[in-house]
Amino acid sequence: MQDGDVCHDGRVIDPDIRSARTLPASFYRDPAVFEQVRERVFARSWQLVLDAEQAGQPGSLLPFSFLGDCVDEPLLLARDESGTLRALSNVCTHRGNLLCTKAETCAAHLRCRYHGRRFALDGRFLSMPEFEGVRDFPSRADDLPRVQLGQLGPLVFAALEPAVSFEEWIAPVRKQMAFLPLEKLVPDASGSRTYQVAASWALYCDNYLEGFHVPYVHAALAKTIDYGTYRTELFGWSSLQVAEAAAAADAFEGSSLAACYFFLFPNTMLNFYPWGLSINVVVPLAVDRTRIVYRALVLDPAKRGRGAGGDLDRVEHEDEEIVEQVQRGVRSRLYDRGRYSPAREAGVHHFHRLLTRLAG
Ligand code: FES
Ligand SMILES: [Fe+2]
């Protein structure tokens, strides 16, 4: 057997991009592989907690689903009186009712609406009616399980049993984007939207991970960047694509870059533009159905609508159209796998290697 990361069907992704073949087409169409990826990749990933700014004040509670409609683990953000933010299981340790069903801003504790069990905002069991005489009660098992949290500026991420620590996962973003005051990013509700794509989540990511298609698929975007300067950098769990702006006025201040596109494995895209940050979270719904969740955080509103990050809706539709077309292609009986361009597809190759390493 060849060295490399073994795919679901026993074939490999060669670590040398010059010899490597792409993911087998069955990866993008086999429902059994999709289920495997959900458990082995997504349940072990870091995920953005959408709209976490709603839990900004002490006493806030914000229920959320960890990668809703895919992993779908009910969790909640709780900020205690001293301002400490935690992510807890949102499932009552008595008989499994969901504890918190809507955001609150001045909670002193959590109380289950089924039989009245109470918990502190740090998840500790506080009290339970009608439980006199119950042996070994309460115990640690009656506290709410806590899950890991990580923060990047105003962004909050959670993980159940992550394959990588938050700091290792996020380190390249912290380092490469140190020139921006990330703590000053302000969420902008007008940039919140969702798109549905009739294609595999992984095809959507493959497409994101190369600028190769920009001149062919995105005519307007291509005019805003200098394609000759487009490059990809690889990190352990992420990659960064950058390109210089065609016009100096559309670059970051003090730099010639038009955009910094970070892909954080397996499904988080942080797109930094001179105006701020556009986030795309890729949510796998079925083997050939994907939701893309957009969020925007602004640094400099005056630069909105300009340059590479100017018309994101148009670029999104162009990407969706091509990715849906590829989904039809990978169903072909006559297509199996392709090859990578070493100059242009290092990010796709890196993604496929991580994916096969975790999903098997
Ligand atoms: S399920 Fe919560 S108190 Fe019974
Ligand atoms: Fe694209």
mmCIF file of C-alpha atoms and ligand atoms in Angstrom:
data_model
loop_
_atom_site.group_PDB
_atom_site.id
_atom_site.type_symbol
_atom_site.label_atom_id
_atom_site.label_comp_id
_atom_site.label_asym_id
_atom_site.label_seq_id
_atom_site.Cartn_x
_atom_site.Cartn_y
_atom_site.Cartn_z
ATOM 1 C CA MET A 1 0.000 0.000 0.000
ATOM 2 C CA GLN A 2 1.065 3.567 -0.761
ATOM 3 C CA ASP A 3 1.849 6.030 2.067
ATOM 4 C CA GLY A 4 -0.774 8.675 2.614
ATOM 5 C CA ASP A 5 -4.164 9.339 4.151
ATOM 6 C CA VAL A 6 -6.563 6.502 3.573
ATOM 7 C CA CYS A 7 -9.981 7.318 2.083
ATOM 8 C CA HIS A 8 -13.280 5.687 3.057
ATOM 9 C CA ASP A 9 -12.837 3.119 0.281
ATOM 10 C CA GLY A 10 -9.258 2.182 1.190
ATOM 11 C CA ARG A 11 -7.601 4.299 -1.483
ATOM 12 C CA VAL A 12 -5.217 7.064 -0.439
ATOM 13 C CA ILE A 13 -4.559 10.772 -0.861
ATOM 14 C CA ASP A 14 -0.857 10.894 -1.643
ATOM 15 C CA PRO A 15 0.942 13.459 0.558
ATOM 16 C CA ASP A 16 2.870 14.592 -2.531
ATOM 17 C CA ILE A 17 0.478 16.790 -4.505
ATOM 18 C CA ARG A 18 2.388 16.048 -7.716
ATOM 19 C CA SER A 19 1.459 12.364 -7.484
ATOM 20 C CA ALA A 20 -1.856 12.698 -5.668
ATOM 21 C CA ARG A 21 -5.348 11.956 -6.920
ATOM 22 C CA THR A 22 -8.364 13.833 -5.564
ATOM 23 C CA LEU A 23 -11.060 12.418 -3.262
ATOM 24 C CA PRO A 24 -12.977 9.578 -4.916
ATOM 25 C CA ALA A 25 -16.324 10.775 -6.311
ATOM 26 C CA SER A 26 -18.187 8.371 -4.014
ATOM 27 C CA PHE A 27 -17.150 10.573 -1.070
ATOM 28 C CA TYR A 28 -19.534 13.240 -2.369
ATOM 29 C CA ARG A 29 -22.519 10.995 -2.981
ATOM 30 C CA ASP A 30 -22.462 8.083 -0.495
ATOM 31 C CA PRO A 31 -24.904 8.594 2.430
ATOM 32 C CA ALA A 32 -22.976 6.095 4.607
ATOM 33 C CA VAL A 33 -19.777 8.148 4.209
ATOM 34 C CA PHE A 34 -21.773 11.275 5.075
ATOM 35 C CA GLU A 35 -22.906 9.718 8.393
ATOM 36 C CA GLN A 36 -19.340 8.674 9.164
ATOM 37 C CA VAL A 37 -18.064 12.195 8.526
ATOM 38 C CA ARG A 38 -20.725 13.674 10.793
ATOM 39 C CA GLU A 39 -19.476 11.628 13.759
ATOM 40 C CA ARG A 40 -15.756 11.480 13.063
ATOM 41 C CA VAL A 41 -15.214 14.976 11.720
ATOM 42 C CA PHE A 42 -18.039 17.314 12.732
ATOM 43 C CA ALA A 43 -18.763 15.989 16.234
ATOM 44 C CA ARG A 44 -15.020 16.476 16.950
ATOM 45 C CA SER A 45 -14.741 19.957 15.435
ATOM 46 C CA TRP A 46 -14.750 23.542 16.697
ATOM 47 C CA GLN A 47 -17.896 25.416 15.739
ATOM 48 C CA LEU A 48 -18.809 29.085 15.830
ATOM 49 C CA VAL A 49 -21.565 29.909 18.314
ATOM 50 C CA LEU A 50 -23.775 32.093 16.133
ATOM 51 C CA ASP A 51 -24.791 35.445 17.570
ATOM 52 C CA ALA A 52 -22.895 34.898 20.843
ATOM 53 C CA GLU A 53 -22.964 38.653 21.421
ATOM 54 C CA GLN A 54 -26.479 38.084 22.775
ATOM 55 C CA ALA A 55 -24.819 36.564 25.852
ATOM 56 C CA GLY A 56 -22.727 39.665 26.547
ATOM 57 C CA GLN A 57 -24.121 40.679 29.936
ATOM 58 C CA PRO A 58 -23.731 38.880 33.313
ATOM 59 C CA GLY A 59 -26.827 36.735 33.858
ATOM 60 C CA SER A 60 -27.280 36.004 30.115
ATOM 61 C CA LEU A 61 -28.417 32.665 28.781
ATOM 62 C CA LEU A 62 -28.341 31.782 25.093
ATOM 63 C CA PRO A 63 -29.532 28.343 23.954
ATOM 64 C CA PHE A 64 -27.930 27.078 20.758
ATOM 65 C CA SER A 65 -27.482 23.893 18.830
ATOM 66 C CA PHE A 66 -23.918 22.744 18.149
ATOM 67 C CA LEU A 67 -23.897 22.707 14.338
ATOM 68 C CA GLY A 68 -27.712 22.639 14.200
ATOM 69 C CA ASP A 69 -29.287 20.198 11.692
ATOM 70 C CA CYS A 70 -26.004 18.288 11.426
ATOM 71 C CA VAL A 71 -24.459 17.363 14.797
ATOM 72 C CA ASP A 72 -27.374 19.138 16.535
ATOM 73 C CA GLU A 73 -26.222 18.923 20.162
ATOM 74 C CA PRO A 74 -28.346 21.141 22.454
ATOM 75 C CA LEU A 75 -26.048 23.500 24.368
ATOM 76 C CA LEU A 76 -26.338 26.874 26.039
ATOM 77 C CA LEU A 77 -24.059 29.802 26.704
ATOM 78 C CA ALA A 78 -24.303 31.083 30.264
ATOM 79 C CA ARG A 79 -22.526 34.173 31.597
ATOM 80 C CA ASP A 80 -22.460 34.200 35.388
ATOM 81 C CA GLU A 81 -22.651 37.215 37.759
ATOM 82 C CA SER A 82 -18.871 37.671 37.619
ATOM 83 C CA GLY A 83 -18.907 37.777 33.795
ATOM 84 C CA THR A 84 -17.435 34.305 33.156
ATOM 85 C CA LEU A 85 -18.812 32.726 29.992
ATOM 86 C CA ARG A 86 -19.379 28.966 29.837
ATOM 87 C CA ALA A 87 -20.955 26.495 27.442
ATOM 88 C CA LEU A 88 -23.102 23.875 29.133
ATOM 89 C CA SER A 89 -25.273 21.011 28.084
ATOM 90 C CA ASN A 90 -28.838 22.295 27.673
ATOM 91 C CA VAL A 91 -30.280 18.928 28.708
ATOM 92 C CA CYS A 92 -31.654 18.506 32.237
ATOM 93 C CA THR A 93 -29.833 15.752 34.117
ATOM 94 C CA HIS A 94 -33.163 14.431 35.491
ATOM 95 C CA ARG A 95 -35.085 13.073 32.505
ATOM 96 C CA GLY A 96 -33.582 14.976 29.629
ATOM 97 C CA ASN A 97 -35.831 18.005 29.098
ATOM 98 C CA LEU A 98 -34.325 20.985 27.295
ATOM 99 C CA LEU A 99 -33.619 23.536 29.999
ATOM 100 C CA CYS A 100 -33.452 26.856 28.216
ATOM 101 C CA THR A 101 -35.578 27.496 25.135
ATOM 102 C CA LYS A 102 -35.078 31.224 24.619
ATOM 103 C CA ALA A 103 -32.378 33.796 25.299
ATOM 104 C CA GLU A 104 -32.505 35.530 28.704
ATOM 105 C CA THR A 105 -30.574 38.505 29.972
ATOM 106 C CA CYS A 106 -30.882 38.518 33.765
ATOM 107 C CA ALA A 107 -31.065 34.930 34.945
ATOM 108 C CA ALA A 108 -29.879 34.098 38.486
ATOM 109 C CA HIS A 109 -29.996 30.346 37.857
ATOM 110 C CA LEU A 110 -31.451 27.749 35.474
ATOM 111 C CA ARG A 111 -34.696 26.034 36.337
ATOM 112 C CA CYS A 112 -36.103 23.084 34.438
ATOM 113 C CA ARG A 113 -39.745 23.616 33.497
ATOM 114 C CA TYR A 114 -40.548 19.907 33.654
ATOM 115 C CA HIS A 115 -40.058 19.045 37.379
ATOM 116 C CA GLY A 116 -38.288 22.079 38.789
ATOM 117 C CA ARG A 117 -34.616 21.012 39.027
ATOM 118 C CA ARG A 118 -32.361 24.035 39.466
ATOM 119 C CA PHE A 119 -28.777 24.632 38.384
ATOM 120 C CA ALA A 120 -26.295 27.463 38.977
ATOM 121 C CA LEU A 121 -25.072 29.391 35.920
ATOM 122 C CA ASP A 122 -21.826 27.399 36.084
ATOM 123 C CA GLY A 123 -23.821 24.177 35.660
ATOM 124 C CA ARG A 124 -23.732 22.950 39.275
ATOM 125 C CA PHE A 125 -26.845 21.142 40.511
ATOM 126 C CA LEU A 126 -28.607 23.328 43.083
ATOM 127 C CA SER A 127 -31.883 21.687 44.102
ATOM 128 C CA MET A 128 -34.623 19.218 43.175
ATOM 129 C CA PRO A 129 -38.089 18.863 44.657
ATOM 130 C CA GLU A 130 -39.475 15.493 45.917
ATOM 131 C CA PHE A 131 -36.136 13.683 45.931
ATOM 132 C CA GLU A 132 -35.915 12.946 49.670
ATOM 133 C CA GLY A 133 -34.488 9.481 50.344
ATOM 134 C CA VAL A 134 -32.704 9.122 46.984
ATOM 135 C CA ARG A 135 -29.331 7.458 47.595
ATOM 136 C CA ASP A 136 -26.019 9.052 46.527
ATOM 137 C CA PHE A 137 -27.869 12.141 45.436
ATOM 138 C CA PRO A 138 -26.911 14.664 44.305
ATOM 139 C CA SER A 139 -23.659 13.596 42.690
ATOM 140 C CA ARG A 140 -21.384 15.060 40.021
ATOM 141 C CA ALA A 141 -23.561 13.306 37.436
ATOM 142 C CA ASP A 142 -26.401 15.655 38.357
ATOM 143 C CA ASP A 143 -24.392 18.732 37.322
ATOM 144 C CA LEU A 144 -24.693 19.924 33.722
ATOM 145 C CA PRO A 145 -21.760 18.781 31.585
ATOM 146 C CA ARG A 146 -19.535 21.649 30.466
ATOM 147 C CA VAL A 147 -18.027 21.825 26.997
ATOM 148 C CA GLN A 148 -14.952 23.709 25.816
ATOM 149 C CA LEU A 149 -15.098 27.303 24.635
ATOM 150 C CA GLY A 150 -12.592 29.417 22.720
ATOM 151 C CA GLN A 151 -12.643 33.102 21.759
ATOM 152 C CA LEU A 152 -11.211 35.176 18.933
ATOM 153 C CA GLY A 153 -12.118 38.840 19.431
ATOM 154 C CA PRO A 154 -15.934 38.832 19.737
ATOM 155 C CA LEU A 155 -16.246 35.367 18.149
ATOM 156 C CA VAL A 156 -17.065 32.432 20.423
ATOM 157 C CA PHE A 157 -16.420 28.827 19.409
ATOM 158 C CA ALA A 158 -17.464 25.625 21.178
ATOM 159 C CA ALA A 159 -16.355 22.008 20.905
ATOM 160 C CA LEU A 160 -17.612 18.706 22.306
ATOM 161 C CA GLU A 161 -14.580 16.430 22.009
ATOM 162 C CA PRO A 162 -12.264 18.317 19.697
ATOM 163 C CA ALA A 163 -9.567 16.598 17.647
ATOM 164 C CA VAL A 164 -7.355 19.671 18.188
ATOM 165 C CA SER A 165 -7.051 22.305 20.938
ATOM 166 C CA PHE A 166 -8.656 25.678 20.253
ATOM 167 C CA GLU A 167 -5.352 27.533 20.513
ATOM 168 C CA GLU A 168 -3.661 25.245 18.010
ATOM 169 C CA TRP A 169 -6.630 25.523 15.654
ATOM 170 C CA ILE A 170 -6.903 29.326 15.809
ATOM 171 C CA ALA A 171 -3.175 30.228 16.150
ATOM 172 C CA PRO A 172 -2.595 30.985 12.428
ATOM 173 C CA VAL A 173 -5.528 33.450 12.413
ATOM 174 C CA ARG A 174 -4.246 35.211 15.522
ATOM 175 C CA LYS A 175 -0.780 35.469 14.017
ATOM 176 C CA GLN A 176 -1.630 36.425 10.439
ATOM 177 C CA MET A 177 -4.407 38.860 11.346
ATOM 178 C CA ALA A 178 -2.544 40.530 14.240
ATOM 179 C CA PHE A 179 -2.519 43.727 12.160
ATOM 180 C CA LEU A 180 -6.302 44.106 12.608
ATOM 181 C CA PRO A 181 -7.975 45.106 15.905
ATOM 182 C CA LEU A 182 -10.238 42.021 15.990
ATOM 183 C CA GLU A 183 -11.725 42.989 19.358
ATOM 184 C CA LYS A 184 -13.247 46.038 17.634
ATOM 185 C CA LEU A 185 -15.268 43.977 15.114
ATOM 186 C CA VAL A 186 -18.950 44.880 15.460
ATOM 187 C CA PRO A 187 -21.639 42.350 14.466
ATOM 188 C CA ASP A 188 -23.890 43.684 11.708
ATOM 189 C CA ALA A 189 -27.279 41.979 11.530
ATOM 190 C CA SER A 190 -27.802 43.157 7.927
ATOM 191 C CA GLY A 191 -25.039 40.744 6.883
ATOM 192 C CA SER A 192 -26.793 37.686 8.382
ATOM 193 C CA ARG A 193 -28.255 35.346 5.775
ATOM 194 C CA THR A 194 -28.422 31.711 4.763
ATOM 195 C CA TYR A 195 -28.125 29.970 1.405
ATOM 196 C CA GLN A 196 -29.107 26.429 0.410
ATOM 197 C CA VAL A 197 -26.910 24.538 -1.995
ATOM 198 C CA ALA A 198 -27.909 21.287 -3.711
ATOM 199 C CA ALA A 199 -24.432 19.802 -3.336
ATOM 200 C CA SER A 200 -22.113 18.113 -0.879
ATOM 201 C CA TRP A 201 -20.679 20.332 1.846
ATOM 202 C CA ALA A 202 -17.204 19.097 0.843
ATOM 203 C CA LEU A 203 -17.642 20.203 -2.781
ATOM 204 C CA TYR A 204 -18.535 23.661 -1.497
ATOM 205 C CA CYS A 205 -15.322 23.676 0.591
ATOM 206 C CA ASP A 206 -13.202 22.324 -2.288
ATOM 207 C CA ASN A 207 -14.392 25.219 -4.415
ATOM 208 C CA TYR A 208 -13.675 27.761 -1.675
ATOM 209 C CA LEU A 209 -10.168 26.421 -1.227
ATOM 210 C CA GLU A 210 -8.823 27.476 -4.605
ATOM 211 C CA GLY A 211 -8.679 30.768 -6.459
ATOM 212 C CA PHE A 212 -8.083 28.795 -9.647
ATOM 213 C CA HIS A 213 -11.722 29.234 -10.691
ATOM 214 C CA VAL A 214 -11.895 32.976 -9.987
ATOM 215 C CA PRO A 215 -11.084 34.150 -13.549
ATOM 216 C CA TYR A 216 -13.558 31.601 -15.022
ATOM 217 C CA VAL A 217 -16.453 31.829 -12.550
ATOM 218 C CA HIS A 218 -16.241 35.297 -10.989
ATOM 219 C CA ALA A 219 -15.719 37.868 -13.727
ATOM 220 C CA ALA A 220 -16.496 40.885 -11.523
ATOM 221 C CA LEU A 221 -14.450 39.661 -8.541
ATOM 222 C CA ALA A 222 -11.516 38.879 -10.833
ATOM 223 C CA LYS A 223 -11.314 42.578 -11.772
ATOM 224 C CA THR A 224 -10.794 43.593 -8.134
ATOM 225 C CA ILE A 225 -7.721 41.407 -7.513
ATOM 226 C CA ASP A 226 -4.352 40.834 -9.136
ATOM 227 C CA TYR A 227 -4.688 37.127 -9.946
ATOM 228 C CA GLY A 228 -0.937 36.734 -10.505
ATOM 229 C CA THR A 229 -0.375 37.437 -6.789
ATOM 230 C CA TYR A 230 -3.008 34.940 -5.563
ATOM 231 C CA ARG A 231 -1.384 32.464 -3.155
ATOM 232 C CA THR A 232 -2.248 29.837 -0.554
ATOM 233 C CA GLU A 233 -0.483 29.152 2.738
ATOM 234 C CA LEU A 234 -1.034 25.913 4.624
ATOM 235 C CA PHE A 235 -1.127 25.406 8.391
ATOM 236 C CA GLY A 236 -1.833 22.305 10.488
ATOM 237 C CA TRP A 237 -5.643 22.654 10.541
ATOM 238 C CA SER A 238 -6.247 25.608 8.287
ATOM 239 C CA SER A 239 -5.188 27.448 5.185
ATOM 240 C CA LEU A 240 -5.031 31.051 4.114
ATOM 241 C CA GLN A 241 -5.568 32.450 0.617
ATOM 242 C CA VAL A 242 -4.558 36.009 -0.172
ATOM 243 C CA ALA A 243 -4.459 38.196 -3.236
ATOM 244 C CA GLU A 244 -3.345 41.742 -3.816
ATOM 245 C CA ALA A 245 -5.918 44.377 -4.720
ATOM 246 C CA ALA A 246 -6.073 45.632 -8.309
ATOM 247 C CA ALA A 247 -6.647 49.157 -6.952
ATOM 248 C CA ALA A 248 -4.663 50.448 -3.950
ATOM 249 C CA ALA A 249 -7.833 52.015 -2.487
ATOM 250 C CA ASP A 250 -9.387 48.530 -2.143
ATOM 251 C CA ALA A 251 -6.529 47.113 -0.024
ATOM 252 C CA PHE A 252 -6.130 46.856 3.743
ATOM 253 C CA GLU A 253 -4.568 49.946 5.244
ATOM 254 C CA GLY A 254 -0.799 49.652 5.208
ATOM 255 C CA SER A 255 -0.910 46.587 2.931
ATOM 256 C CA SER A 256 -1.515 45.712 -0.693
ATOM 257 C CA LEU A 257 -3.855 42.774 0.089
ATOM 258 C CA ALA A 258 -7.484 42.794 -1.089
ATOM 259 C CA ALA A 259 -8.624 39.942 1.164
ATOM 260 C CA CYS A 260 -7.439 37.210 3.529
ATOM 261 C CA TYR A 261 -9.522 34.038 3.174
ATOM 262 C CA PHE A 262 -9.039 31.686 6.122
ATOM 263 C CA PHE A 263 -10.410 28.175 6.015
ATOM 264 C CA LEU A 264 -10.536 26.499 9.431
ATOM 265 C CA PHE A 265 -11.063 22.785 9.127
ATOM 266 C CA PRO A 266 -13.633 21.407 8.612
ATOM 267 C CA ASN A 267 -16.249 24.088 7.774
ATOM 268 C CA THR A 268 -15.468 27.593 9.010
ATOM 269 C CA MET A 269 -14.469 30.351 6.592
ATOM 270 C CA LEU A 270 -13.230 33.664 7.953
ATOM 271 C CA ASN A 271 -12.987 36.160 5.106
ATOM 272 C CA PHE A 272 -11.206 39.341 6.161
ATOM 273 C CA TYR A 273 -11.686 42.399 3.968
ATOM 274 C CA PRO A 274 -10.680 46.023 4.503
ATOM 275 C CA TRP A 275 -14.260 46.666 5.724
ATOM 276 C CA GLY A 276 -14.283 43.821 8.280
ATOM 277 C CA LEU A 277 -15.051 40.095 8.439
ATOM 278 C CA SER A 278 -17.497 37.931 6.516
ATOM 279 C CA ILE A 279 -17.978 34.511 8.110
ATOM 280 C CA ASN A 280 -19.344 31.491 6.250
ATOM 281 C CA VAL A 281 -20.283 28.394 8.204
ATOM 282 C CA VAL A 282 -20.879 25.375 5.972
ATOM 283 C CA VAL A 283 -23.588 23.164 7.459
ATOM 284 C CA PRO A 284 -23.903 19.662 5.969
ATOM 285 C CA LEU A 285 -27.600 18.715 5.853
ATOM 286 C CA ALA A 286 -27.440 15.591 3.680
ATOM 287 C CA VAL A 287 -24.916 14.068 1.329
ATOM 288 C CA ASP A 288 -26.022 16.443 -1.436
ATOM 289 C CA ARG A 289 -27.611 19.278 0.550
ATOM 290 C CA THR A 290 -25.783 22.057 2.356
ATOM 291 C CA ARG A 291 -26.683 25.261 4.151
ATOM 292 C CA ILE A 292 -24.278 28.181 4.145
ATOM 293 C CA VAL A 293 -24.694 30.589 7.069
ATOM 294 C CA TYR A 294 -23.300 34.096 6.619
ATOM 295 C CA ARG A 295 -22.451 36.542 9.369
ATOM 296 C CA ALA A 296 -20.769 39.942 9.020
ATOM 297 C CA LEU A 297 -18.739 41.950 11.515
ATOM 298 C CA VAL A 298 -17.666 45.445 10.554
ATOM 299 C CA LEU A 299 -14.480 47.407 11.279
ATOM 300 C CA ASP A 300 -14.695 50.226 8.748
ATOM 301 C CA PRO A 301 -18.223 50.802 7.357
ATOM 302 C CA ALA A 302 -16.921 53.360 4.827
ATOM 303 C CA LYS A 303 -15.175 50.544 2.910
ATOM 304 C CA ARG A 304 -18.279 48.342 2.675
ATOM 305 C CA GLY A 305 -19.386 47.547 -0.878
ATOM 306 C CA ARG A 306 -15.906 47.969 -2.360
ATOM 307 C CA GLY A 307 -13.192 45.642 -3.625
ATOM 308 C CA ALA A 308 -13.014 41.867 -3.258
ATOM 309 C CA GLY A 309 -15.559 41.862 -0.410
ATOM 310 C CA GLY A 310 -17.905 44.265 -2.171
ATOM 311 C CA ASP A 311 -20.591 42.056 -3.694
ATOM 312 C CA LEU A 312 -20.577 38.840 -1.686
ATOM 313 C CA ASP A 313 -24.091 37.829 -2.714
ATOM 314 C CA ARG A 314 -23.170 37.733 -6.383
ATOM 315 C CA VAL A 315 -19.992 35.708 -5.719
ATOM 316 C CA GLU A 316 -21.989 33.286 -3.549
ATOM 317 C CA HIS A 317 -24.521 32.665 -6.337
ATOM 318 C CA GLU A 318 -21.755 32.117 -8.876
ATOM 319 C CA ASP A 319 -20.098 29.584 -6.534
ATOM 320 C CA GLU A 320 -23.383 27.798 -5.826
ATOM 321 C CA GLU A 321 -24.149 27.414 -9.491
ATOM 322 C CA ILE A 322 -20.801 25.812 -10.284
ATOM 323 C CA VAL A 323 -20.777 23.602 -7.187
ATOM 324 C CA GLU A 324 -24.281 22.286 -7.947
ATOM 325 C CA GLN A 325 -23.099 21.490 -11.435
ATOM 326 C CA VAL A 326 -20.103 19.577 -10.040
ATOM 327 C CA GLN A 327 -22.458 17.590 -7.792
ATOM 328 C CA ARG A 328 -24.205 16.374 -10.929
ATOM 329 C CA GLY A 329 -20.802 15.544 -12.395
ATOM 330 C CA VAL A 330 -19.587 13.432 -9.475
ATOM 331 C CA ARG A 331 -22.673 11.235 -9.891
ATOM 332 C CA SER A 332 -21.333 10.156 -13.260
ATOM 333 C CA ARG A 333 -20.464 6.516 -13.859
ATOM 334 C CA LEU A 334 -17.586 7.754 -15.977
ATOM 335 C CA TYR A 335 -15.865 10.003 -13.427
ATOM 336 C CA ASP A 336 -13.905 8.749 -10.425
ATOM 337 C CA ARG A 337 -11.052 11.057 -9.350
ATOM 338 C CA GLY A 338 -8.916 13.835 -10.774
ATOM 339 C CA ARG A 339 -5.452 15.350 -10.222
ATOM 340 C CA TYR A 340 -4.405 18.561 -8.452
ATOM 341 C CA SER A 341 -2.651 21.653 -9.807
ATOM 342 C CA PRO A 342 0.405 22.064 -7.524
ATOM 343 C CA ALA A 343 0.366 25.795 -8.314
ATOM 344 C CA ARG A 344 -3.318 26.373 -7.570
ATOM 345 C CA GLU A 345 -4.861 23.544 -5.541
ATOM 346 C CA ALA A 346 -2.618 23.072 -2.501
ATOM 347 C CA GLY A 347 -5.508 24.112 -0.225
ATOM 348 C CA VAL A 348 -7.854 21.494 -1.708
ATOM 349 C CA HIS A 349 -5.202 18.780 -1.363
ATOM 350 C CA HIS A 350 -4.523 19.774 2.265
ATOM 351 C CA PHE A 351 -8.285 19.663 3.014
ATOM 352 C CA HIS A 352 -8.659 16.226 1.446
ATOM 353 C CA ARG A 353 -5.743 14.902 3.489
ATOM 354 C CA LEU A 354 -7.221 16.179 6.785
ATOM 355 C CA LEU A 355 -10.622 14.855 5.839
ATOM 356 C CA THR A 356 -9.431 11.353 5.042
ATOM 357 C CA ARG A 357 -7.171 11.302 8.111
ATOM 358 C CA LEU A 358 -10.126 12.009 10.397
ATOM 359 C CA ALA A 359 -12.973 10.351 8.533
ATOM 360 C CA GLY A 360 -11.101 7.302 7.294
HETATM 361 S S1 FES B 1 -36.484 16.690 33.311
HETATM 362 FE FE1 FES B 1 -35.777 18.438 34.319
HETATM 363 S S2 FES B 1 -36.621 18.308 36.282
HETATM 364 FE FE2 FES B 1 -37.297 16.551 35.291
HETATM 365 FE FE FE B 2 -15.650 31.124 -5.816
#
